[in-house]
CSV table of C-alpha atoms in Angstrom, one decimal:
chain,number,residue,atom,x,y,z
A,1,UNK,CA,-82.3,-35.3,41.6
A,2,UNK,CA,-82.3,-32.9,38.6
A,3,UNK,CA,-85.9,-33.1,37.0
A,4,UNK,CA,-87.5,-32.9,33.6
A,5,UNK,CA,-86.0,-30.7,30.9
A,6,UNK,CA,-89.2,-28.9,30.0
A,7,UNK,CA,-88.3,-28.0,26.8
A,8,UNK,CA,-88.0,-31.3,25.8
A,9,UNK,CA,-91.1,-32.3,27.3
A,10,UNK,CA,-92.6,-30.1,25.3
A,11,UNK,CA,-90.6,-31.8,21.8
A,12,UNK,CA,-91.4,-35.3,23.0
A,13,UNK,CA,-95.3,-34.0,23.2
A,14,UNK,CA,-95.3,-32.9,19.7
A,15,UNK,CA,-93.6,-36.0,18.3
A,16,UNK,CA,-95.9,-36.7,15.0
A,17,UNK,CA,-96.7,-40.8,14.9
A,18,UNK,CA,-94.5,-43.5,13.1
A,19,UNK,CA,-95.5,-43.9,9.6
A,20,UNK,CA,-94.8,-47.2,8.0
A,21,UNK,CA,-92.7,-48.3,6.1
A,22,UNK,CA,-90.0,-46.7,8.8
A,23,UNK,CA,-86.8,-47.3,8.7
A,24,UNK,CA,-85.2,-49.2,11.4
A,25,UNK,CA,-81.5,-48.6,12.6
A,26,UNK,CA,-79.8,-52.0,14.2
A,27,UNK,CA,-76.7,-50.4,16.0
A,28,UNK,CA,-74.0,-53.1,16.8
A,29,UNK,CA,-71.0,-52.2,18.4
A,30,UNK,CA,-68.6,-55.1,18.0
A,31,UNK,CA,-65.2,-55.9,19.9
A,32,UNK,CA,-63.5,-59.3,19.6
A,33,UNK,CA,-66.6,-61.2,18.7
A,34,UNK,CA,-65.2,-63.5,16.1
A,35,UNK,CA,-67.1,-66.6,16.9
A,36,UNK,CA,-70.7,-65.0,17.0
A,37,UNK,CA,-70.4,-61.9,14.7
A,38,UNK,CA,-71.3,-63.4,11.4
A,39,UNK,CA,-74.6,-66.0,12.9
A,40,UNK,CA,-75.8,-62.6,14.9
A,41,UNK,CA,-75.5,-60.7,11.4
A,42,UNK,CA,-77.4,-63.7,9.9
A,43,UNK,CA,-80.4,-63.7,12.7
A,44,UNK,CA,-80.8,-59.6,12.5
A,45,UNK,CA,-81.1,-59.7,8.7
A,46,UNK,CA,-84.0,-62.7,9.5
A,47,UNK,CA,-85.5,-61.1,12.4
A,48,UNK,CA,-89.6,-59.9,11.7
A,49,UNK,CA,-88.9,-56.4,11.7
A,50,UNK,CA,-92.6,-55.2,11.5
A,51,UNK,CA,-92.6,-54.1,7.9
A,52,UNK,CA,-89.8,-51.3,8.8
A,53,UNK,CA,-86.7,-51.0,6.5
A,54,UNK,CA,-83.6,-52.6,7.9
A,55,UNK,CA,-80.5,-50.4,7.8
A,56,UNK,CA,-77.8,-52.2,10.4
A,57,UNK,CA,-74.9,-50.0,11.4
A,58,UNK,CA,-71.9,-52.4,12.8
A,59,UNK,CA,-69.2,-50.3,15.0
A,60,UNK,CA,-65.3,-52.4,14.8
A,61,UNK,CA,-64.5,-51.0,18.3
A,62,UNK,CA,-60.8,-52.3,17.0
A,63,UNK,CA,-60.9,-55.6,17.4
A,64,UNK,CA,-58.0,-57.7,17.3
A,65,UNK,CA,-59.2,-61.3,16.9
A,66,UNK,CA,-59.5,-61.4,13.0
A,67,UNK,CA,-63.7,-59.6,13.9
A,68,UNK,CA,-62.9,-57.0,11.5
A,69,UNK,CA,-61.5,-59.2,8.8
A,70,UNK,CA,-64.7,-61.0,8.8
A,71,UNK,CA,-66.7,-58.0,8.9
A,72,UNK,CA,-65.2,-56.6,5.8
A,73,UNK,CA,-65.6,-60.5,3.9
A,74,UNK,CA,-69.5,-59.7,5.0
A,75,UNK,CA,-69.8,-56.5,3.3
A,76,UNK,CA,-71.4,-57.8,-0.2
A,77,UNK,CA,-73.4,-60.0,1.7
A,78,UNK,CA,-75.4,-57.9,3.5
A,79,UNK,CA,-75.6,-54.7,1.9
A,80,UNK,CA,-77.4,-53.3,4.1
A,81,UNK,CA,-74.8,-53.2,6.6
A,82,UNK,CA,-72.8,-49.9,7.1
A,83,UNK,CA,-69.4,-51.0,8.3
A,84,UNK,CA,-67.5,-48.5,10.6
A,85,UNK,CA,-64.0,-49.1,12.2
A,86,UNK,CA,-63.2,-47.4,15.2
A,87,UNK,CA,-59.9,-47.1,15.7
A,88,UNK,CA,-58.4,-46.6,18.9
A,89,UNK,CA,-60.4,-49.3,20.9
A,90,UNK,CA,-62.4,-46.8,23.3
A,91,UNK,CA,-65.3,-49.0,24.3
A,92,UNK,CA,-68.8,-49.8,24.2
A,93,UNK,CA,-70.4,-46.4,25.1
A,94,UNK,CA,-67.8,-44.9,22.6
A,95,UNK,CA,-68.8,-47.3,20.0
A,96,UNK,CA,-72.5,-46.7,19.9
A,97,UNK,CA,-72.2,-43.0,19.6
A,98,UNK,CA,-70.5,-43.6,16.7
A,99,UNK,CA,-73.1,-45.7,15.7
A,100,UNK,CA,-75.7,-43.3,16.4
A,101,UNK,CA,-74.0,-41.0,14.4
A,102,UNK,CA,-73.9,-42.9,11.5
A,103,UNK,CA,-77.7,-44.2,12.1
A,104,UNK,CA,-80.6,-42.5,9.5
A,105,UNK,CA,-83.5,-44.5,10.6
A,106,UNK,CA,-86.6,-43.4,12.5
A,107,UNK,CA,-85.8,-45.7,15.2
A,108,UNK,CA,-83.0,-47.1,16.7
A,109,UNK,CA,-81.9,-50.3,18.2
A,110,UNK,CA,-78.8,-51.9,20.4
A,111,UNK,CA,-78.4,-54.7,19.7
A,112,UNK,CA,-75.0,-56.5,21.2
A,113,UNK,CA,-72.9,-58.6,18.6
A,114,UNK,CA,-72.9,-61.6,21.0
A,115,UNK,CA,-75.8,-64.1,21.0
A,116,UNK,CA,-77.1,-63.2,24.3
A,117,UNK,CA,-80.6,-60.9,23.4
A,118,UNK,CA,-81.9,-62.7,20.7
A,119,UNK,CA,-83.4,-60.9,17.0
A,120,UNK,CA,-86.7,-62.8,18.0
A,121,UNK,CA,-87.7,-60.6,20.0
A,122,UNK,CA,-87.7,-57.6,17.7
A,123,UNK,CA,-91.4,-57.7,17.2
A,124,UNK,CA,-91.8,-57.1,20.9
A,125,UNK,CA,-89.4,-54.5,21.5
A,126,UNK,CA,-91.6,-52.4,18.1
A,127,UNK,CA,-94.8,-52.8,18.4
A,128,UNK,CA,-95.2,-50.2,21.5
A,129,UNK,CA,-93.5,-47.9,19.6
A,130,UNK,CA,-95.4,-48.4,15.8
A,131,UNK,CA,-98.3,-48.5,17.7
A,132,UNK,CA,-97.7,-44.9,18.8
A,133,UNK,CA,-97.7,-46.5,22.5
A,134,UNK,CA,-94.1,-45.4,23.3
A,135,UNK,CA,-91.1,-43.4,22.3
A,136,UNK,CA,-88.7,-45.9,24.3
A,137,UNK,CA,-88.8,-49.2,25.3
A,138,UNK,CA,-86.3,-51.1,27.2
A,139,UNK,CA,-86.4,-55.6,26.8
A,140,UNK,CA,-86.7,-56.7,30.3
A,141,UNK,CA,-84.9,-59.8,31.3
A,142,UNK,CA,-86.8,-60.0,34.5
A,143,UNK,CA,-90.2,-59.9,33.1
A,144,UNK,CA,-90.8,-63.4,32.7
A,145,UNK,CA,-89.0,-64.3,29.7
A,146,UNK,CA,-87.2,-67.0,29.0
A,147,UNK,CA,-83.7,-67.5,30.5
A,148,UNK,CA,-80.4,-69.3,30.7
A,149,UNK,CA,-79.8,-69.8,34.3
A,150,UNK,CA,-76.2,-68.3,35.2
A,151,UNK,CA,-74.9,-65.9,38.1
A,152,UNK,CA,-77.2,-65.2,41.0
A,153,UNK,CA,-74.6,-62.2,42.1
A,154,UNK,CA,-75.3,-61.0,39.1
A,155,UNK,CA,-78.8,-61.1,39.5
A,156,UNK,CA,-78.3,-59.2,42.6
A,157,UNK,CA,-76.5,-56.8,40.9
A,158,UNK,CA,-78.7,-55.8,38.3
A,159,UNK,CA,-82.0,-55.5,40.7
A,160,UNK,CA,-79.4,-53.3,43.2
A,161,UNK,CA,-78.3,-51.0,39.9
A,162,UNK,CA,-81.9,-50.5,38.6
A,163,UNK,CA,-83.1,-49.7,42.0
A,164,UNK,CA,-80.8,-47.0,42.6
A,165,UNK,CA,-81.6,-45.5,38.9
A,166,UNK,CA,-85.0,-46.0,39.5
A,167,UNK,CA,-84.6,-44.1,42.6
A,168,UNK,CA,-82.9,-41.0,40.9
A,169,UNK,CA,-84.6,-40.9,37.7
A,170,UNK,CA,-88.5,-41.8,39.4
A,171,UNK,CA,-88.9,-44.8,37.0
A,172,UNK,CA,-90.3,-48.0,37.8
A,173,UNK,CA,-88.0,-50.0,35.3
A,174,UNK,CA,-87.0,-53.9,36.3
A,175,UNK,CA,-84.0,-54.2,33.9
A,176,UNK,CA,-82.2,-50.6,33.5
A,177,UNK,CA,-79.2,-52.3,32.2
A,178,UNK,CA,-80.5,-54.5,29.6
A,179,UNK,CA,-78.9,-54.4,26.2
A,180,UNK,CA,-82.1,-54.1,24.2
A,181,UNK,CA,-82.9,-50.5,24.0
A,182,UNK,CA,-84.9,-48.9,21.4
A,183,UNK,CA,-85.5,-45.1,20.5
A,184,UNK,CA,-87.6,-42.9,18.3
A,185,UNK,CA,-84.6,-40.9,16.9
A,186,UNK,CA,-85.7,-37.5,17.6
A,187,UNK,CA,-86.1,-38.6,21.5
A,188,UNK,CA,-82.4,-40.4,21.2
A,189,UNK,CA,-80.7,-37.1,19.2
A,190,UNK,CA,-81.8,-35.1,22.0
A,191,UNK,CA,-79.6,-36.8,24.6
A,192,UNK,CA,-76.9,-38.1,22.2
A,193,UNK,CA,-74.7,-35.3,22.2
A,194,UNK,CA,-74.3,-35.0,25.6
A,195,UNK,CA,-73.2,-38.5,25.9
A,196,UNK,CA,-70.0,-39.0,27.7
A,197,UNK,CA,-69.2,-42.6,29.0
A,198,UNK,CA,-67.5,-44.8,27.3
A,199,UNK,CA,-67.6,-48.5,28.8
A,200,UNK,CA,-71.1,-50.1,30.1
A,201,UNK,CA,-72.0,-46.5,31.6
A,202,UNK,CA,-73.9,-46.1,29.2
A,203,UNK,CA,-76.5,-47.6,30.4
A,204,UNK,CA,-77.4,-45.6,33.4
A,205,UNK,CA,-76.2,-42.4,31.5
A,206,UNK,CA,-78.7,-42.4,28.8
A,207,UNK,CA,-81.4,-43.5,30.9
A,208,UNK,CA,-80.9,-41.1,33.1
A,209,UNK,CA,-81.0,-38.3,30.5
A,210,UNK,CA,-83.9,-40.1,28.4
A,211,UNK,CA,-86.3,-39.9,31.5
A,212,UNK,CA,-85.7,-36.0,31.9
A,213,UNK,CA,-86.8,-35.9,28.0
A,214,UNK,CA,-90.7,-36.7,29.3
A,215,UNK,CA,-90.4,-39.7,26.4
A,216,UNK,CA,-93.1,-42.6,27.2
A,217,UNK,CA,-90.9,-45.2,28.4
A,218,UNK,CA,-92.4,-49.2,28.2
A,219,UNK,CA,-90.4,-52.1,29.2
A,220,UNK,CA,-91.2,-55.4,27.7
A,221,UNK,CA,-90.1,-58.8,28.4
A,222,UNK,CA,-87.7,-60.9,26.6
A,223,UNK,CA,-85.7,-63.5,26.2
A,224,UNK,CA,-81.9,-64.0,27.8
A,225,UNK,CA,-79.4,-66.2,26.7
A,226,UNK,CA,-76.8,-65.1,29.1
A,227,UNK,CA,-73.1,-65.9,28.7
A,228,UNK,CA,-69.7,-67.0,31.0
A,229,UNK,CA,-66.7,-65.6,31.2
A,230,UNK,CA,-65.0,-68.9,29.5
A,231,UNK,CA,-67.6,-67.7,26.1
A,232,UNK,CA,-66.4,-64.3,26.2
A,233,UNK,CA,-68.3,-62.4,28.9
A,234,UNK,CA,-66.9,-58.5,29.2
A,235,UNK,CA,-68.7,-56.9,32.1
A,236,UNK,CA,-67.2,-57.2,35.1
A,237,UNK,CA,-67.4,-56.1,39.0
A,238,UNK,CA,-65.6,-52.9,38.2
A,239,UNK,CA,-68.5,-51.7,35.9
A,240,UNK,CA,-71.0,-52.3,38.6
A,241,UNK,CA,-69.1,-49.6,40.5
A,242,UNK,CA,-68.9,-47.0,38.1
A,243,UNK,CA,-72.4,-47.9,37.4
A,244,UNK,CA,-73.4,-46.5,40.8
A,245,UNK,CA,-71.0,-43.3,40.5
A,246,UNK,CA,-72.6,-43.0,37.0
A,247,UNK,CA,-76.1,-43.2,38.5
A,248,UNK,CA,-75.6,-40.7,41.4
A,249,UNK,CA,-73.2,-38.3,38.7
A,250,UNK,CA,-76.1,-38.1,35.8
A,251,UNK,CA,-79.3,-38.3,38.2
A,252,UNK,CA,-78.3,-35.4,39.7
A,253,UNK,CA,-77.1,-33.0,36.8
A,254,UNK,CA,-76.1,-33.5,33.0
């Protein structure tokens, strides 16, 4: 296991507190997403953000189901939103560094264009961080939040995945590949350009190279409104296994 990056430890240390208002960054990388993509604008825009600013940066990872059309109909509506098309389709790890790029709040939020993590819970996922409790926190799905009841294997999955991260990066996390992850910016610009994956490795990657940062981590629970495959459901079994070469590659070096 490659440990802490001292010289981050020593940034994340000297991180001044959150002032309000803070600006918040909703990063939303969007593929093919049609049916949801106009409610899950409409529920972000409504969510209690805490008193932060709300800037929403929506990634068009090329869709090809009349998404970006939509998107673009949506511009004057929320103005808000900062509309980027990615162009060729490269994926969802590919997407939010775009996003991230294109982000200028003081914190930053995933936040999947489906309806599966709900907006609700955005109180939740803030507070440890305006609190000045936490520089990360991850939404847990296994934390006792409500849930729609769908795939045990997939259950089995996750709690085999976080194990194995937990394993190389010494956290004690429950739900490493949860969607809702949010950042102070400063702790998620010092990993982002080093960022290589492009599909759902993401998720081990940056947590990986987050933990070596030193950054308080919290997990909090939240709600899970899980989807099939018939409703649009990406991930599959192949993910699972480069998740476990992307745990082993990025828990033992950069």
């Amino acid at each position: 296991m490659k440990g802490p990056d001292n010289h981050a430890v020593e940034r994340m240390l000297a991180l001044p507190p959150i002032k309000l208002p803070a600006t918040l960054s909703i990063v939303i990388p969007v593929y093919n997403e049609k049916r949801w993509v106009e409610e899950i604008l409409r529920r972000v825009v409504a969510a209690n953000t805490l008193g932060c600013r709300l800037e929403i940066v929506v990634v068009n990872d090329s869709s090809t189901d009349g998404t970006e059309e939509i998107l673009e109909g949506l511009r004057s509506t929320y103005p808000q939103m900062k509309l980027v098309h990615q162009k060729p389709n490269a994926g969802k790890g590919a997407a939010l560094r775009r996003g991230f790029k294109e982000a200028t709040g003081d914190l930053i939020l995933v936040q999947d264009a489906d309806l599966e993590y709900s907006p609700d819970d955005y109180p939740t996922l803030l507070k440890p961080i305006l609190d000045g409790r936490a520089d990360v926190v991850f939404g847990s799905r296994f934390l006792g939040g409500p849930h729609r009841v769908l795939y045990y294997w997939h259950s089995v999955g996750n709690f085999v995945l976080t194990t194995a991260s937990n394993m190389f990066t010494n956290l004690n996390l429950t739900d490493m590949e949860t969607c809702y992850k949010v950042f102070r910016t400063p702790v998620l610009r010092e990993v982002a350009g080093s960022l290589k994956q492009n599909r759902f490795g993401f998720e081990p990657e940056v947590t990986a190279k987050v933990a070596r940062t030193g950054a308080r981590i919290y997990e909090v629970p939240i709600s899970y409104a899980g989807r099939t495959y018939a409703e649009g459901k990406k991930i599959g079994w192949k993910d699972g296994v480069k998740a476990i070469w992307c745990i082993v590659r990025y828990g033992l070096a950069d």
